[in-house]
Short mmCIF file of the C-alpha atoms (twelve columns), coordinates in Angstrom:
data_MODEL
# 
_entry.id   MODEL 
# 
loop_
_atom_site.group_PDB 
_atom_site.id 
_atom_site.type_symbol 
_atom_site.label_atom_id 
_atom_site.label_alt_id 
_atom_site.label_comp_id 
_atom_site.label_asym_id 
_atom_site.label_seq_id 
_atom_site.Cartn_x 
_atom_site.Cartn_y 
_atom_site.Cartn_z 
_atom_site.pdbx_PDB_model_num 
ATOM 1   C CA . MET A 1   101.435 134.214 24.296 1 
ATOM 2   C CA . THR A 2   101.034 135.354 20.716 1 
ATOM 3   C CA . SER A 3   102.422 138.651 19.432 1 
ATOM 4   C CA . SER A 4   98.857  139.749 18.689 1 
ATOM 5   C CA . GLN A 5   97.351  139.307 22.126 1 
ATOM 6   C CA . PRO A 6   99.673  139.300 25.110 1 
ATOM 7   C CA . THR A 7   98.276  140.025 28.558 1 
ATOM 8   C CA . ILE A 8   99.571  143.362 29.791 1 
ATOM 9   C CA . ALA A 9   100.446 144.515 33.328 1 
ATOM 10  C CA . ILE A 10  100.802 148.245 33.881 1 
ATOM 11  C CA . LEU A 11  102.758 149.279 36.950 1 
ATOM 12  C CA . GLY A 12  101.681 152.817 37.711 1 
ATOM 13  C CA . ALA A 13  98.135  154.156 37.793 1 
ATOM 14  C CA . GLY A 14  98.928  157.806 37.140 1 
ATOM 15  C CA . ARG A 15  98.278  159.789 33.977 1 
ATOM 16  C CA . VAL A 16  100.546 157.749 31.719 1 
ATOM 17  C CA . GLY A 17  99.427  154.409 33.112 1 
ATOM 18  C CA . SER A 18  95.756  155.365 32.918 1 
ATOM 19  C CA . SER A 19  96.014  156.569 29.319 1 
ATOM 20  C CA . LEU A 20  97.812  153.440 28.232 1 
ATOM 21  C CA . ALA A 21  95.363  151.218 30.086 1 
ATOM 22  C CA . ARG A 22  92.425  152.794 28.297 1 
ATOM 23  C CA . SER A 23  94.116  152.490 24.915 1 
ATOM 24  C CA . PHE A 24  95.064  148.835 25.331 1 
ATOM 25  C CA . VAL A 25  91.690  147.850 26.800 1 
ATOM 26  C CA . ASN A 26  89.963  149.543 23.878 1 
ATOM 27  C CA . ALA A 27  92.249  147.608 21.513 1 
ATOM 28  C CA . GLY A 28  91.048  144.344 23.015 1 
ATOM 29  C CA . TYR A 29  93.887  143.491 25.377 1 
ATOM 30  C CA . THR A 30  93.568  142.055 28.846 1 
ATOM 31  C CA . VAL A 31  95.096  144.705 31.097 1 
ATOM 32  C CA . ASN A 32  96.098  144.338 34.736 1 
ATOM 33  C CA . VAL A 33  96.966  147.536 36.554 1 
ATOM 34  C CA . ALA A 34  98.772  148.134 39.841 1 
ATOM 35  C CA . GLY A 35  99.471  151.356 41.679 1 
ATOM 36  C CA . SER A 36  101.177 152.439 44.844 1 
ATOM 37  C CA . GLY A 37  97.989  152.480 46.894 1 
ATOM 38  C CA . ALA A 38  95.682  149.781 48.202 1 
ATOM 39  C CA . VAL A 39  93.840  147.703 45.635 1 
ATOM 40  C CA . ASP A 40  90.452  149.140 46.603 1 
ATOM 41  C CA . LYS A 41  91.777  152.636 45.948 1 
ATOM 42  C CA . ILE A 42  93.141  151.577 42.564 1 
ATOM 43  C CA . ALA A 43  89.854  149.800 41.835 1 
ATOM 44  C CA . LEU A 44  87.955  153.101 42.216 1 
ATOM 45  C CA . THR A 45  90.452  154.860 39.948 1 
ATOM 46  C CA . ALA A 46  90.213  152.035 37.400 1 
ATOM 47  C CA . GLU A 47  86.426  152.069 37.414 1 
ATOM 48  C CA . ILE A 48  86.383  155.769 36.618 1 
ATOM 49  C CA . LEU A 49  89.514  156.281 34.493 1 
ATOM 50  C CA . MET A 50  90.366  152.809 33.168 1 
ATOM 51  C CA . PRO A 51  87.111  150.891 32.669 1 
ATOM 52  C CA . GLY A 52  87.872  147.311 31.757 1 
ATOM 53  C CA . ALA A 53  91.316  147.234 33.367 1 
ATOM 54  C CA . ARG A 54  91.792  144.789 36.240 1 
ATOM 55  C CA . PRO A 55  93.188  146.358 39.464 1 
ATOM 56  C CA . MET A 56  95.574  144.118 41.385 1 
ATOM 57  C CA . VAL A 57  98.610  144.211 43.624 1 
ATOM 58  C CA . ALA A 58  101.776 144.382 41.547 1 
ATOM 59  C CA . ALA A 59  102.835 140.761 42.083 1 
ATOM 60  C CA . ASP A 60  99.469  139.421 40.910 1 
ATOM 61  C CA . ALA A 61  99.282  141.870 37.991 1 
ATOM 62  C CA . VAL A 62  102.673 140.779 36.707 1 
ATOM 63  C CA . LYS A 63  102.353 137.062 37.408 1 
ATOM 64  C CA . ASP A 64  99.838  136.401 34.633 1 
ATOM 65  C CA . ALA A 65  101.210 139.045 32.219 1 
ATOM 66  C CA . ASP A 66  103.408 138.613 29.186 1 
ATOM 67  C CA . VAL A 67  104.256 142.305 28.859 1 
ATOM 68  C CA . VAL A 68  104.884 144.693 31.737 1 
ATOM 69  C CA . ILE A 69  104.701 148.453 31.233 1 
ATOM 70  C CA . LEU A 70  106.764 150.469 33.694 1 
ATOM 71  C CA . ALA A 71  104.807 153.704 34.141 1 
ATOM 72  C CA . VAL A 72  106.018 154.756 37.581 1 
ATOM 73  C CA . PRO A 73  108.107 157.864 38.287 1 
ATOM 74  C CA . LEU A 74  111.721 157.009 37.531 1 
ATOM 75  C CA . HIS A 75  112.851 157.611 41.105 1 
ATOM 76  C CA . LYS A 76  110.560 154.782 42.201 1 
ATOM 77  C CA . PHE A 77  111.923 152.097 39.871 1 
ATOM 78  C CA . ARG A 78  113.921 150.411 42.622 1 
ATOM 79  C CA . GLY A 79  110.675 149.664 44.418 1 
ATOM 80  C CA . VAL A 80  109.755 147.183 41.682 1 
ATOM 81  C CA . ASP A 81  110.724 143.590 42.537 1 
ATOM 82  C CA . LYS A 82  113.526 142.448 40.221 1 
ATOM 83  C CA . ASP A 83  112.546 138.804 40.283 1 
ATOM 84  C CA . MET A 84  108.967 139.276 39.141 1 
ATOM 85  C CA . LEU A 85  110.158 140.864 35.881 1 
ATOM 86  C CA . THR A 86  112.404 137.949 34.949 1 
ATOM 87  C CA . GLY A 87  111.470 136.657 31.511 1 
ATOM 88  C CA . LYS A 88  108.921 139.404 30.921 1 
ATOM 89  C CA . ILE A 89  108.916 141.854 28.034 1 
ATOM 90  C CA . VAL A 90  109.200 145.205 29.841 1 
ATOM 91  C CA . ILE A 91  108.247 148.464 28.150 1 
ATOM 92  C CA . ASP A 92  110.110 151.298 29.842 1 
ATOM 93  C CA . THR A 93  108.013 154.475 29.548 1 
ATOM 94  C CA . MET A 94  109.901 156.289 32.308 1 
ATOM 95  C CA . ASN A 95  111.700 159.603 31.862 1 
ATOM 96  C CA . HIS A 96  114.255 161.433 33.948 1 
ATOM 97  C CA . TRP A 97  112.452 164.622 34.906 1 
ATOM 98  C CA . VAL A 98  114.519 166.590 37.433 1 
ATOM 99  C CA . PRO A 99  111.471 168.566 38.714 1 
ATOM 100 C CA . VAL A 100 109.739 165.254 39.479 1 
ATOM 101 C CA . ASN A 101 112.624 162.901 40.293 1 
ATOM 102 C CA . GLY A 102 115.166 165.358 41.630 1 
ATOM 103 C CA . GLU A 103 118.866 164.934 40.946 1 
ATOM 104 C CA . MET A 104 119.720 161.272 40.411 1 
ATOM 105 C CA . GLU A 105 123.469 160.700 40.184 1 
ATOM 106 C CA . GLU A 106 123.071 157.177 38.793 1 
ATOM 107 C CA . PHE A 107 121.451 158.750 35.702 1 
ATOM 108 C CA . ASP A 108 123.028 162.212 35.706 1 
ATOM 109 C CA . LEU A 109 126.596 160.887 35.791 1 
ATOM 110 C CA . ASP A 110 126.106 157.873 33.515 1 
ATOM 111 C CA . PRO A 111 126.467 158.483 29.752 1 
ATOM 112 C CA . ARG A 112 124.170 155.604 28.884 1 
ATOM 113 C CA . SER A 113 120.475 155.901 28.134 1 
ATOM 114 C CA . THR A 114 118.176 155.601 31.112 1 
ATOM 115 C CA . SER A 115 116.803 152.334 29.726 1 
ATOM 116 C CA . GLU A 116 120.220 150.747 29.607 1 
ATOM 117 C CA . ILE A 117 120.545 151.464 33.310 1 
ATOM 118 C CA . ILE A 118 117.062 150.069 33.887 1 
ATOM 119 C CA . ALA A 119 117.945 146.921 31.918 1 
ATOM 120 C CA . GLU A 120 121.069 146.470 34.032 1 
ATOM 121 C CA . HIS A 121 118.983 146.777 37.215 1 
ATOM 122 C CA . PHE A 122 116.471 144.181 35.920 1 
ATOM 123 C CA . PRO A 123 118.872 141.674 34.309 1 
ATOM 124 C CA . GLY A 124 116.193 139.088 33.579 1 
ATOM 125 C CA . ALA A 125 113.832 141.504 31.831 1 
ATOM 126 C CA . ARG A 126 113.540 141.964 28.066 1 
ATOM 127 C CA . VAL A 127 113.573 145.728 28.027 1 
ATOM 128 C CA . VAL A 128 112.097 147.864 25.239 1 
ATOM 129 C CA . LYS A 129 112.204 151.664 25.408 1 
ATOM 130 C CA . SER A 130 108.974 153.125 24.032 1 
ATOM 131 C CA . LEU A 131 105.860 155.226 24.685 1 
ATOM 132 C CA . ASN A 132 107.877 157.730 26.746 1 
ATOM 133 C CA . HIS A 133 108.301 160.358 24.050 1 
ATOM 134 C CA . ILE A 134 104.610 161.013 23.494 1 
ATOM 135 C CA . GLY A 135 102.484 162.996 25.963 1 
ATOM 136 C CA . TYR A 136 99.968  161.043 28.019 1 
ATOM 137 C CA . HIS A 137 97.172  163.268 26.633 1 
ATOM 138 C CA . GLU A 138 98.281  162.481 23.062 1 
ATOM 139 C CA . ILE A 139 98.123  158.712 23.401 1 
ATOM 140 C CA . GLU A 140 94.386  158.705 22.684 1 
ATOM 141 C CA . GLN A 141 94.157  162.067 20.954 1 
ATOM 142 C CA . ASP A 142 96.675  161.252 18.216 1 
ATOM 143 C CA . ALA A 143 95.783  157.594 17.662 1 
ATOM 144 C CA . HIS A 144 94.954  156.663 14.072 1 
ATOM 145 C CA . THR A 145 96.256  159.979 12.721 1 
ATOM 146 C CA . GLY A 146 99.403  158.618 11.104 1 
ATOM 147 C CA . ARG A 147 101.628 159.590 14.017 1 
ATOM 148 C CA . ALA A 148 104.445 157.190 14.794 1 
ATOM 149 C CA . VAL A 149 105.842 155.812 18.048 1 
ATOM 150 C CA . ALA A 150 109.465 154.708 18.173 1 
ATOM 151 C CA . TYR A 151 110.958 151.818 20.105 1 
ATOM 152 C CA . ALA A 152 114.496 150.710 20.925 1 
ATOM 153 C CA . THR A 153 115.634 147.318 22.168 1 
ATOM 154 C CA . ASP A 154 118.369 144.720 22.050 1 
ATOM 155 C CA . ASP A 155 115.754 141.928 21.897 1 
ATOM 156 C CA . ALA A 156 114.317 141.593 18.397 1 
ATOM 157 C CA . GLU A 157 111.510 139.245 19.407 1 
ATOM 158 C CA . ALA A 158 110.408 141.561 22.228 1 
ATOM 159 C CA . GLY A 159 110.590 144.483 19.836 1 
ATOM 160 C CA . ALA A 160 108.288 142.721 17.378 1 
ATOM 161 C CA . VAL A 161 105.687 142.164 20.107 1 
ATOM 162 C CA . VAL A 162 105.847 145.820 21.157 1 
ATOM 163 C CA . ALA A 163 105.680 147.000 17.541 1 
ATOM 164 C CA . HIS A 164 102.429 145.071 17.096 1 
ATOM 165 C CA . MET A 165 101.055 146.569 20.298 1 
ATOM 166 C CA . ILE A 166 101.914 150.068 19.095 1 
ATOM 167 C CA . ASP A 167 100.116 149.372 15.812 1 
ATOM 168 C CA . ARG A 168 97.059  147.996 17.628 1 
ATOM 169 C CA . ILE A 169 96.550  151.255 19.591 1 
ATOM 170 C CA . GLY A 170 96.719  153.327 16.437 1 
ATOM 171 C CA . PHE A 171 100.323 154.373 15.841 1 
ATOM 172 C CA . THR A 172 102.961 153.498 13.279 1 
ATOM 173 C CA . PRO A 173 105.831 151.655 15.007 1 
ATOM 174 C CA . ILE A 174 109.375 152.756 14.146 1 
ATOM 175 C CA . ASN A 175 112.283 150.514 15.127 1 
ATOM 176 C CA . ILE A 176 115.301 152.712 15.901 1 
ATOM 177 C CA . GLY A 177 117.539 149.770 16.774 1 
ATOM 178 C CA . ALA A 178 119.568 149.079 19.892 1 
ATOM 179 C CA . LEU A 179 118.422 149.951 23.382 1 
ATOM 180 C CA . SER A 180 121.250 152.510 23.528 1 
ATOM 181 C CA . HIS A 181 119.551 154.401 20.709 1 
ATOM 182 C CA . GLY A 182 116.694 155.110 23.062 1 
ATOM 183 C CA . ARG A 183 118.640 158.147 24.234 1 
ATOM 184 C CA . VAL A 184 117.160 160.115 21.308 1 
ATOM 185 C CA . LEU A 185 113.683 159.540 22.811 1 
ATOM 186 C CA . GLU A 186 114.587 161.098 26.158 1 
ATOM 187 C CA . PRO A 187 113.685 164.600 27.409 1 
ATOM 188 C CA . GLY A 188 115.729 167.313 25.751 1 
ATOM 189 C CA . GLN A 189 116.452 165.196 22.671 1 
ATOM 190 C CA . LYS A 190 115.256 165.677 19.105 1 
ATOM 191 C CA . ALA A 191 112.536 163.017 19.051 1 
ATOM 192 C CA . PHE A 192 111.080 163.745 22.482 1 
ATOM 193 C CA . GLY A 193 107.629 165.231 22.042 1 
ATOM 194 C CA . ALA A 194 108.028 165.411 18.272 1 
ATOM 195 C CA . GLN A 195 105.326 164.399 15.830 1 
ATOM 196 C CA . LEU A 196 107.164 161.341 14.612 1 
ATOM 197 C CA . HIS A 197 106.363 159.821 11.246 1 
ATOM 198 C CA . GLU A 198 107.850 157.297 8.857  1 
ATOM 199 C CA . GLY A 199 110.998 158.838 7.443  1 
ATOM 200 C CA . PHE A 200 111.613 161.053 10.492 1 
ATOM 201 C CA . ASP A 201 115.273 162.077 10.658 1 
ATOM 202 C CA . PHE A 202 116.615 160.853 13.980 1 
ATOM 203 C CA . GLY A 203 120.147 161.837 13.040 1 
ATOM 204 C CA . ASP A 204 123.146 159.583 13.672 1 
ATOM 205 C CA . LEU A 205 121.702 157.215 16.270 1 
ATOM 206 C CA . ALA A 206 125.028 155.479 16.984 1 
ATOM 207 C CA . ASP A 207 126.755 158.827 17.554 1 
ATOM 208 C CA . GLN A 208 123.999 160.081 19.870 1 
ATOM 209 C CA . ALA A 209 124.076 156.843 21.856 1 
ATOM 210 C CA . SER A 210 127.785 157.035 22.534 1 
# 
């Protein structure tokens, strides 16, 4: 793999997954996509909504990928095989939406960011929090407008790969530091849904992560 052209697997063929698939295919990436349904069902969705993406079962999609994008509802994350993410760069786009996910004590009662909990669940994955704080409809709409997308990770090399990917789909990447800092990108926080730009005031990241 090179930082400029990793193969991407997107787990989740909903609105977020579809938007990201289109963006990365249009940027020249090889994109595998897997959903919860049968491959032939996903193939029809891909043909219409994600032309150029390759529909597969999750295991096959991930096997040949360098970067895996988790774009499933948060309450379904335990359905993803831990072992197949070992060694992979994993972009966590998931958010804790109570109307969608319901009450989830493991997140509601834990002071850590959701991505720290995800990283703990997938100990072999190189987790990067990103692409969760921008609406799925804005991923294509706001590309190449100067808007920024933030990322947080404890793995500098993985972060560099993701930063390049963000740039390739038309956004300015902003490194906000440790994975714990990803809390500021979550629903209800200052950066969530904001029109981020270089110089955006995230506040005291360390304080917000504690």
